[in-house]
Amino acid sequence: MGVLLLFFAALWSCSSERKFDVLSGDAASLREDDRLIMINYWATWCLPCLEEMPELAEFRNEHQDIVEVYAVNYDNPTVEELRQQIEEIGVEIPALVEDPSVEFGYARPEVLPGTVVLKEGEFKEMLYG
């Protein structure tokens, strides 16, 4: 009986999707969301990144029924540092606490800003600029 319970527990844990923490306290289901997922990589030292943030927020707000946009800080700051940066810069899109690149098997962008496009949990494209 114990072996059977372990088997079903392992099966259940394999089938459940990993959720990513969002700075707001929410959790993002990047694989189960049937919308287009855009993951924007940015940094405080990247002026083009900071310039495009309001445009990304506007795009997200206008098309939230078909697309979700997340921000990922390229420098991997601590949660507290990320919170301070978000407040200082005024990022208005959900910020992921952790970079999901390993989970989805894509390379982090080589230049910033870089935006990863996912659809149905699959990497589709890397957009730059």
Backbone as a printed PyTorch tensor [residue, N CA C, xyz], in Angstrom:
tensor([[[  0.8300,  -1.2010,   0.0000],
         [  0.0000,   0.0000,   0.0000],
         [  0.8670,   1.2540,   0.0000]],

        [[  1.9260,   1.2720,   0.8030],
         [  2.8130,   2.4250,   0.8760],
         [  3.5080,   2.6990,  -0.4470]],

        [[  3.9200,   1.6290,  -1.1480],
         [  4.5830,   1.7860,  -2.4410],
         [  3.6140,   2.3990,  -3.4550]],

        [[  2.3710,   1.9580,  -3.4160],
         [  1.3590,   2.4820,  -4.3190],
         [  1.1280,   3.9750,  -4.0740]],

        [[  1.0670,   4.3810,  -2.8120],
         [  0.9010,   5.7920,  -2.4860],
         [  2.0890,   6.6110,  -2.9740]],

        [[  3.3020,   6.0810,  -2.8100],
         [  4.4970,   6.7720,  -3.2920],
         [  4.4650,   6.9220,  -4.8080]],

        [[  4.0140,   5.8780,  -5.4920],
         [  3.9170,   5.9150,  -6.9490],
         [  2.9670,   7.0280,  -7.4000]],

        [[  1.7770,   7.0910,  -6.8000],
         [  0.8030,   8.1020,  -7.1850],
         [  1.2600,   9.5070,  -6.7910]],

        [[  1.9500,   9.6370,  -5.6760],
         [  2.4880,  10.9360,  -5.2690],
         [  3.5420,  11.4080,  -6.2720]],

        [[  4.4010,  10.4960,  -6.7230],
         [  5.4280,  10.8430,  -7.7160],
         [  4.7800,  11.1980,  -9.0430]],

        [[  3.7700,  10.4590,  -9.4410],
         [  3.0630,  10.7250, -10.6900],
         [  2.3810,  12.0860, -10.6410]],

        [[  1.7490,  12.4040,  -9.5380],
         [  1.0670,  13.6880,  -9.3830],
         [  2.0640,  14.8280,  -9.4220]],

        [[  3.2030,  14.6870,  -8.7540],
         [  4.1800,  15.7720,  -8.7200],
         [  4.8030,  15.9910, -10.0880]],

        [[  4.9210,  14.9560, -10.9090],
         [  5.4760,  15.1110, -12.2550],
         [  4.4970,  15.8200, -13.1740]],

        [[  3.2230,  15.6090, -12.9500],
         [  2.2340,  16.1930, -13.8480],
         [  1.8490,  17.6130, -13.4530]],

        [[  2.1510,  18.0240, -12.2250],
         [  1.7900,  19.3740, -11.8350],
         [  2.8350,  20.3620, -12.3410]],

        [[  2.3480,  21.4770, -12.7980],
         [  3.2360,  22.4730, -13.3640],
         [  3.9380,  23.2640, -12.2850]],

        [[  5.1690,  23.5950, -12.5450],
         [  5.9080,  24.4630, -11.6450],
         [  5.4040,  25.8840, -11.8340]],

        [[  5.1360,  26.5470, -10.7480],
         [  4.6960,  27.9360, -10.8060],
         [  5.8570,  28.8290, -10.4040]],

        [[  5.8890,  30.0110, -10.9980],
         [  6.9590,  30.9620, -10.7290],
         [  6.4310,  32.0940,  -9.8630]],

        [[  7.1940,  32.4260,  -8.8250],
         [  6.7910,  33.5030,  -7.9300],
         [  6.8690,  34.8470,  -8.6360]],

        [[  5.8300,  35.6310,  -8.4320],
         [  5.7710,  36.9920,  -8.9340],
         [  6.0030,  37.9040,  -7.7390]],

        [[  6.6820,  39.0130,  -7.9440],
         [  7.0340,  39.9160,  -6.8570],
         [  5.8190,  40.3530,  -6.0530]],

        [[  4.6670,  40.4350,  -6.6790],
         [  3.4270,  40.8500,  -6.0130],
         [  2.9330,  39.8310,  -4.9940]],

        [[  3.4910,  38.6180,  -5.0380],
         [  3.0300,  37.5530,  -4.1540],
         [  2.2180,  36.5030,  -4.8800]],

        [[  1.8500,  36.7820,  -6.1160],
         [  1.1240,  35.8170,  -6.9320],
         [  2.0810,  34.7440,  -7.4470]],

        [[  1.5250,  33.7470,  -8.1170],
         [  2.3230,  32.7060,  -8.7660],
         [  1.8990,  32.6300, -10.2300]],

        [[  2.8670,  32.5530, -11.1210],
         [  2.5900,  32.5210, -12.5550],
         [  2.6510,  31.0970, -13.0830]],

        [[  1.6030,  30.6840, -13.7810],
         [  1.5470,  29.3850, -14.4430],
         [  1.9030,  29.5890, -15.9140]],

        [[  3.1720,  29.5590, -16.2070],
         [  3.6270,  29.8890, -17.5540],
         [  3.3050,  28.8130, -18.5830]],

        [[  3.2060,  27.5730, -18.1680],
         [  2.8980,  26.4870, -19.1140],
         [  1.4000,  26.3110, -19.3180]],

        [[  0.6190,  26.5300, -18.2980],
         [ -0.8210,  26.2680, -18.3790],
         [ -1.6220,  27.4380, -18.9250]],

        [[ -1.0240,  28.6060, -18.9850],
         [ -1.7120,  29.7830, -19.5080],
         [ -1.8190,  29.6390, -21.0200]],

        [[ -3.0300,  29.7090, -21.5550],
         [ -3.1920,  29.5130, -22.9980],
         [ -2.9670,  30.8000, -23.7990]],

        [[ -2.6640,  31.8890, -23.1060],
         [ -2.3240,  33.1290, -23.8020],
         [ -0.8680,  33.0870, -24.2750]],

        [[ -0.5020,  34.0020, -25.1160],
         [  0.8810,  34.2010, -25.5060],
         [  1.6000,  34.7720, -24.2890]],

        [[  2.7480,  34.2220, -23.9490],
         [  3.5210,  34.6930, -22.7960],
         [  4.7660,  35.3940, -23.3090]],

        [[  4.9740,  36.6190, -22.8410],
         [  6.1690,  37.3760, -23.1930],
         [  6.9650,  37.6190, -21.9110]],

        [[  8.2320,  37.2330, -21.9290],
         [  9.1050,  37.4140, -20.7680],
         [ 10.1860,  38.4070, -21.1700]],

        [[ 10.0830,  39.6050, -20.6090],
         [ 10.9880,  40.6900, -20.9690],
         [ 12.1590,  40.7660, -19.9910]],

        [[ 13.3700,  40.6380, -20.5260],
         [ 14.5890,  40.7600, -19.7250],
         [ 15.0480,  42.2090, -19.7530]],

        [[ 15.3400,  42.7530, -18.5860],
         [ 15.7140,  44.1470, -18.4510],
         [ 16.7720,  44.2810, -17.3570]],

        [[ 17.3620,  45.4580, -17.2730],
         [ 18.3180,  45.7760, -16.2120],
         [ 18.2540,  47.2740, -15.9400]],

        [[ 18.6230,  47.6730, -14.7450],
         [ 18.5660,  49.0890, -14.3770],
         [ 19.5450,  49.9250, -15.1890]],

        [[ 20.6290,  49.3280, -15.6540],
         [ 21.6490,  50.0410, -16.4210],
         [ 21.3400,  50.0970, -17.9180]],

        [[ 20.2390,  49.5070, -18.3440],
         [ 19.8660,  49.4290, -19.7640],
         [ 18.8100,  50.4930, -20.0730]],

        [[ 19.2390,  51.6160, -20.6410],
         [ 18.3160,  52.7000, -20.9460],
         [ 17.1950,  52.2740, -21.8930]],

        [[ 17.4770,  51.5360, -22.9850],
         [ 16.3640,  51.0870, -23.8400],
         [ 15.3630,  50.2070, -23.0920]],

        [[ 15.8340,  49.4290, -22.1320],
         [ 14.9250,  48.5980, -21.3300],
         [ 13.9410,  49.4790, -20.5670]],

        [[ 14.4850,  50.5180, -19.9350],
         [ 13.6520,  51.4030, -19.1270],
         [ 12.6840,  52.1990, -19.9970]],

        [[ 13.1240,  52.5280, -21.2080],
         [ 12.2520,  53.2710, -22.1210],
         [ 11.0880,  52.4230, -22.6330]],

        [[ 11.3100,  51.1070, -22.7890],
         [ 10.2340,  50.2810, -23.3330],
         [  9.2590,  49.7690, -22.2740]],

        [[  9.6030,  49.8780, -21.0020],
         [  8.7160,  49.3750, -19.9390],
         [  7.3030,  49.9540, -20.0050]],

        [[  7.1450,  51.2800, -20.1500],
         [  5.7660,  51.8070, -20.2430],
         [  5.0140,  51.2710, -21.4640]],

        [[  5.7210,  51.0640, -22.5710],
         [  5.0780,  50.5170, -23.7680],
         [  4.6250,  49.0820, -23.5360]],

        [[  5.4510,  48.2980, -22.8500],
         [  5.0700,  46.9200, -22.5350],
         [  3.8540,  46.8870, -21.6160]],

        [[  3.8350,  47.7990, -20.6430],
         [  2.6950,  47.8610, -19.7190],
         [  1.4170,  48.2150, -20.4780]],

        [[  1.5150,  49.1720, -21.3890],
         [  0.3520,  49.5600, -22.1820],
         [ -0.1070,  48.4070, -23.0790]],

        [[  0.8480,  47.7370, -23.7240],
         [  0.5330,  46.5920, -24.5730],
         [ -0.1770,  45.5110, -23.7640]],

        [[  0.3670,  45.2150, -22.5840],
         [ -0.2360,  44.2010, -21.7000],
         [ -1.6680,  44.5910, -21.3320]],

        [[ -1.8610,  45.8340, -20.9440],
         [ -3.1870,  46.2810, -20.5250],
         [ -4.2040,  46.2140, -21.6650]],

        [[ -3.7630,  46.5230, -22.8760],
         [ -4.6770,  46.5240, -24.0170],
         [ -5.0020,  45.1210, -24.5320]],

        [[ -4.1000,  44.1680, -24.3040],
         [ -4.2640,  42.8390, -24.8920],
         [ -4.2250,  41.7060, -23.8620]],

        [[ -4.5720,  41.9990, -22.6260],
         [ -4.4460,  41.0320, -21.5500],
         [ -5.2750,  39.7700, -21.7620]],

        [[ -6.2730,  39.8360, -22.6180],
         [ -7.0750,  38.6450, -22.8770],
         [ -6.3290,  37.6220, -23.7350]],

        [[ -5.3170,  38.0570, -24.4920],
         [ -4.5880,  37.1230, -25.3580],
         [ -3.0910,  37.0580, -25.0720]],

        [[ -2.5750,  37.9530, -24.2270],
         [ -1.1370,  37.9630, -23.9410],
         [ -0.8900,  38.3300, -22.4810]],

        [[  0.1620,  37.7570, -21.9160],
         [  0.6250,  38.1490, -20.5850],
         [  2.0960,  38.4890, -20.7110]],

        [[  2.5040,  39.5620, -20.0500],
         [  3.8760,  40.0370, -20.1050],
         [  4.4580,  40.0030, -18.6960]],

        [[  5.6660,  39.4470, -18.5860],
         [  6.3850,  39.4080, -17.3130],
         [  7.7460,  40.0610, -17.4890]],

        [[  8.2340,  40.6650, -16.4290],
         [  9.5720,  41.2560, -16.4240],
         [ 10.5090,  40.3500, -15.6260]],

        [[ 11.7360,  40.1760, -16.1430],
         [ 12.7760,  39.4310, -15.4380],
         [ 14.0250,  40.3140, -15.4090]],

        [[ 14.5110,  40.6130, -14.2190],
         [ 15.7270,  41.4120, -14.1050],
         [ 16.9190,  40.5480, -14.4730]],

        [[ 17.6570,  40.9840, -15.4710],
         [ 18.7900,  40.2280, -16.0170],
         [ 19.8890,  39.9800, -14.9890]],

        [[ 20.0220,  40.8650, -14.0140],
         [ 21.1040,  40.7810, -13.0340],
         [ 20.8060,  39.8810, -11.8300]],

        [[ 19.6260,  39.2680, -11.7980],
         [ 19.2330,  38.3600, -10.7130],
         [ 19.4270,  38.9620,  -9.3200]],

        [[ 18.8230,  40.1100,  -9.0480],
         [ 18.9600,  40.6940,  -7.7120],
         [ 18.1900,  39.8820,  -6.6730]],

        [[ 18.4660,  40.1840,  -5.4180],
         [ 17.6810,  39.5730,  -4.3470],
         [ 16.2490,  40.0940,  -4.4620]],

        [[ 15.3290,  39.4610,  -3.7780],
         [ 13.9280,  39.8770,  -3.8260],
         [ 13.7950,  41.3160,  -3.3280]],

        [[ 14.4850,  41.6620,  -2.2620],
         [ 14.3990,  43.0190,  -1.7270],
         [ 14.9940,  44.0380,  -2.7020]],

        [[ 16.1270,  43.7060,  -3.3150],
         [ 16.7140,  44.6040,  -4.3150],
         [ 15.7730,  44.7750,  -5.5060]],

        [[ 15.1690,  43.6810,  -5.9420],
         [ 14.2200,  43.7340,  -7.0530],
         [ 13.0400,  44.6290,  -6.6970]],

        [[ 12.5250,  44.4740,  -5.4950],
         [ 11.3950,  45.2900,  -5.0460],
         [ 11.7600,  46.7820,  -5.0840]],

        [[ 12.9570,  47.1240,  -4.6120],
         [ 13.4040,  48.5160,  -4.6210],
         [ 13.5540,  49.0440,  -6.0450]],

        [[ 14.1320,  48.2330,  -6.9260],
         [ 14.3230,  48.6500,  -8.3170],
         [ 12.9800,  48.8700,  -9.0160]],

        [[ 12.0580,  47.9580,  -8.7860],
         [ 10.7260,  48.0660,  -9.3930],
         [ 10.0440,  49.3590,  -8.9370]],

        [[ 10.1530,  49.6650,  -7.6500],
         [  9.5400,  50.8880,  -7.1210],
         [ 10.2090,  52.1330,  -7.6860]],

        [[ 11.5410,  52.1370,  -7.7550],
         [ 12.2780,  53.2930,  -8.2670],
         [ 11.9850,  53.5470,  -9.7420]],

        [[ 11.9330,  52.4900, -10.5170],
         [ 11.7720,  52.6090, -11.9580],
         [ 10.2990,  52.7350, -12.3440]],

        [[  9.4270,  52.1670, -11.5330],
         [  8.0050,  52.2300, -11.8170],
         [  7.5450,  51.1800, -12.8120]],

        [[  8.1440,  49.9980, -12.7600],
         [  7.7420,  48.9020, -13.6460],
         [  6.3020,  48.5190, -13.3180]],

        [[  5.4550,  48.4980, -14.3520],
         [  4.0410,  48.2170, -14.1400],
         [  3.6010,  46.8830, -14.7200]],

        [[  4.5560,  46.0050, -15.0130],
         [  4.2030,  44.6580, -15.4550],
         [  4.6800,  43.7030, -14.3700]],

        [[  4.0360,  42.5510, -14.2400],
         [  4.4260,  41.6100, -13.1860],
         [  5.8930,  41.1990, -13.3300]],

        [[  6.6090,  41.2350, -12.2260],
         [  8.0260,  40.8720, -12.2200],
         [  8.1990,  39.4750, -11.6330]],

        [[  8.8230,  38.5900, -12.4100],
         [  9.1340,  37.2530, -11.9060],
         [ 10.3450,  37.3490, -10.9950]],

        [[ 10.2960,  36.6430,  -9.8920],
         [ 11.3830,  36.6440,  -8.9260],
         [ 12.5550,  35.8230,  -9.4440]],

        [[ 12.2640,  34.8030, -10.2200],
         [ 13.2820,  33.8780, -10.7240],
         [ 13.2170,  33.8120, -12.2500]],

        [[ 14.3710,  33.6670, -12.8620],
         [ 14.4770,  33.5390, -14.3150],
         [ 13.9840,  32.1500, -14.7340]],

        [[ 12.9900,  32.0680, -15.6370],
         [ 12.4530,  30.7700, -16.0530],
         [ 13.2020,  30.1120, -17.2160]],

        [[ 14.3400,  30.6520, -17.6320],
         [ 15.0220,  30.1480, -18.8350],
         [ 15.4080,  28.6790, -18.7350]],

        [[ 15.8820,  28.2460, -17.5760],
         [ 16.2850,  26.8380, -17.4210],
         [ 15.0790,  25.9170, -17.5480]],

        [[ 13.9870,  26.3020, -16.9410],
         [ 12.7570,  25.4980, -16.9800],
         [ 12.2540,  25.2930, -18.4130]],

        [[ 12.4100,  26.3300, -19.2450],
         [ 11.8790,  26.2640, -20.6120],
         [ 12.9370,  25.9460, -21.6550]],

        [[ 14.1830,  25.8290, -21.2440],
         [ 15.2410,  25.3810, -22.1410],
         [ 15.6790,  26.3740, -23.2020]],

        [[ 15.6170,  27.6470, -22.8960],
         [ 16.1200,  28.6450, -23.8410],
         [ 17.2920,  29.4000, -23.2090]],

        [[ 18.1490,  29.9520, -24.0480],
         [ 19.2820,  30.7330, -23.5670],
         [ 18.8180,  32.1440, -23.2270]],

        [[ 19.3620,  32.6750, -22.1670],
         [ 19.0570,  34.0610, -21.8170],
         [ 19.5140,  34.9770, -22.9550]],

        [[ 18.8470,  36.1120, -23.1290],
         [ 19.2380,  37.0050, -24.2240],
         [ 20.6850,  37.4670, -24.0840]],

        [[ 21.3250,  37.6630, -25.2240],
         [ 22.7090,  38.1320, -25.2250],
         [ 22.7920,  39.6470, -25.2130]],

        [[ 21.7250,  40.3190, -25.6140],
         [ 21.6410,  41.7720, -25.5550],
         [ 20.3090,  42.1540, -24.9270]],

        [[ 20.2570,  43.3530, -24.3850],
         [ 19.0330,  43.8470, -23.7560],
         [ 18.5500,  45.0860, -24.4910]],

        [[ 17.2510,  45.3220, -24.4760],
         [ 16.2220,  44.4350, -23.9470],
         [ 16.0030,  43.2350, -24.8630]],

        [[ 15.6460,  42.1470, -24.2360],
         [ 15.3270,  40.9180, -24.9540],
         [ 14.0300,  40.3550, -24.4150]],

        [[ 13.1750,  39.9000, -25.3030],
         [ 11.8810,  39.3640, -24.8890],
         [ 11.6850,  37.9760, -25.4780]],

        [[ 11.4240,  37.0290, -24.6050],
         [ 11.1520,  35.6480, -24.9980],
         [  9.6500,  35.5080, -25.2090]],

        [[  9.2790,  34.7990, -26.2500],
         [  7.8730,  34.5360, -26.5380],
         [  7.6280,  33.0410, -26.3450]],

        [[  6.6520,  32.7180, -25.5020],
         [  6.2390,  31.3410, -25.2530],
         [  4.7810,  31.1880, -25.6810]],

        [[  4.4570,  30.0340, -26.2030],
         [  3.0660,  29.7090, -26.5120],
         [  2.8300,  28.2610, -26.1300]],

        [[  1.8130,  28.0380, -25.3170],
         [  1.4720,  26.6940, -24.8370],
         [  2.6820,  26.0130, -24.1970]],

        [[  3.4630,  26.7930, -23.4550],
         [  4.5980,  26.2560, -22.7200],
         [  5.8310,  25.9770, -23.5460]],

        [[  5.8330,  26.4000, -24.8100],
         [  6.9660,  26.1480, -25.7120],
         [  7.6170,  27.4490, -26.1270]],

        [[  8.9470,  27.4470, -26.1530],
         [  9.7050,  28.5870, -26.6360],
         [  9.4080,  28.7850, -28.1180]],

        [[  9.0620,  30.0030, -28.5090],
         [  8.7490,  30.2990, -29.9060],
         [  9.7630,  31.2370, -30.5510]],

        [[ 10.1810,  32.2750, -29.8010],
         [ 10.9900,  33.2920, -30.4390],
         [ 11.6730,  34.1690, -29.3930]],

        [[ 12.8110,  34.7680, -29.7830],
         [ 13.4940,  35.7740, -28.9820],
         [ 13.4510,  37.0710, -29.7710]],

        [[ 12.9050,  38.1100, -29.1500],
         [ 12.8220,  39.4320, -29.7750],
         [ 13.8130,  40.3570, -29.1010]],

        [[ 14.4880,  41.1900, -29.8730],
         [ 15.4570,  42.1360, -29.3170],
         [ 15.0310,  43.5590, -29.6370]],

        [[ 15.3190,  44.4530, -28.6900],
         [ 15.0600,  45.8680, -28.9160],
         [ 13.6480,  46.2640, -28.5830]]])
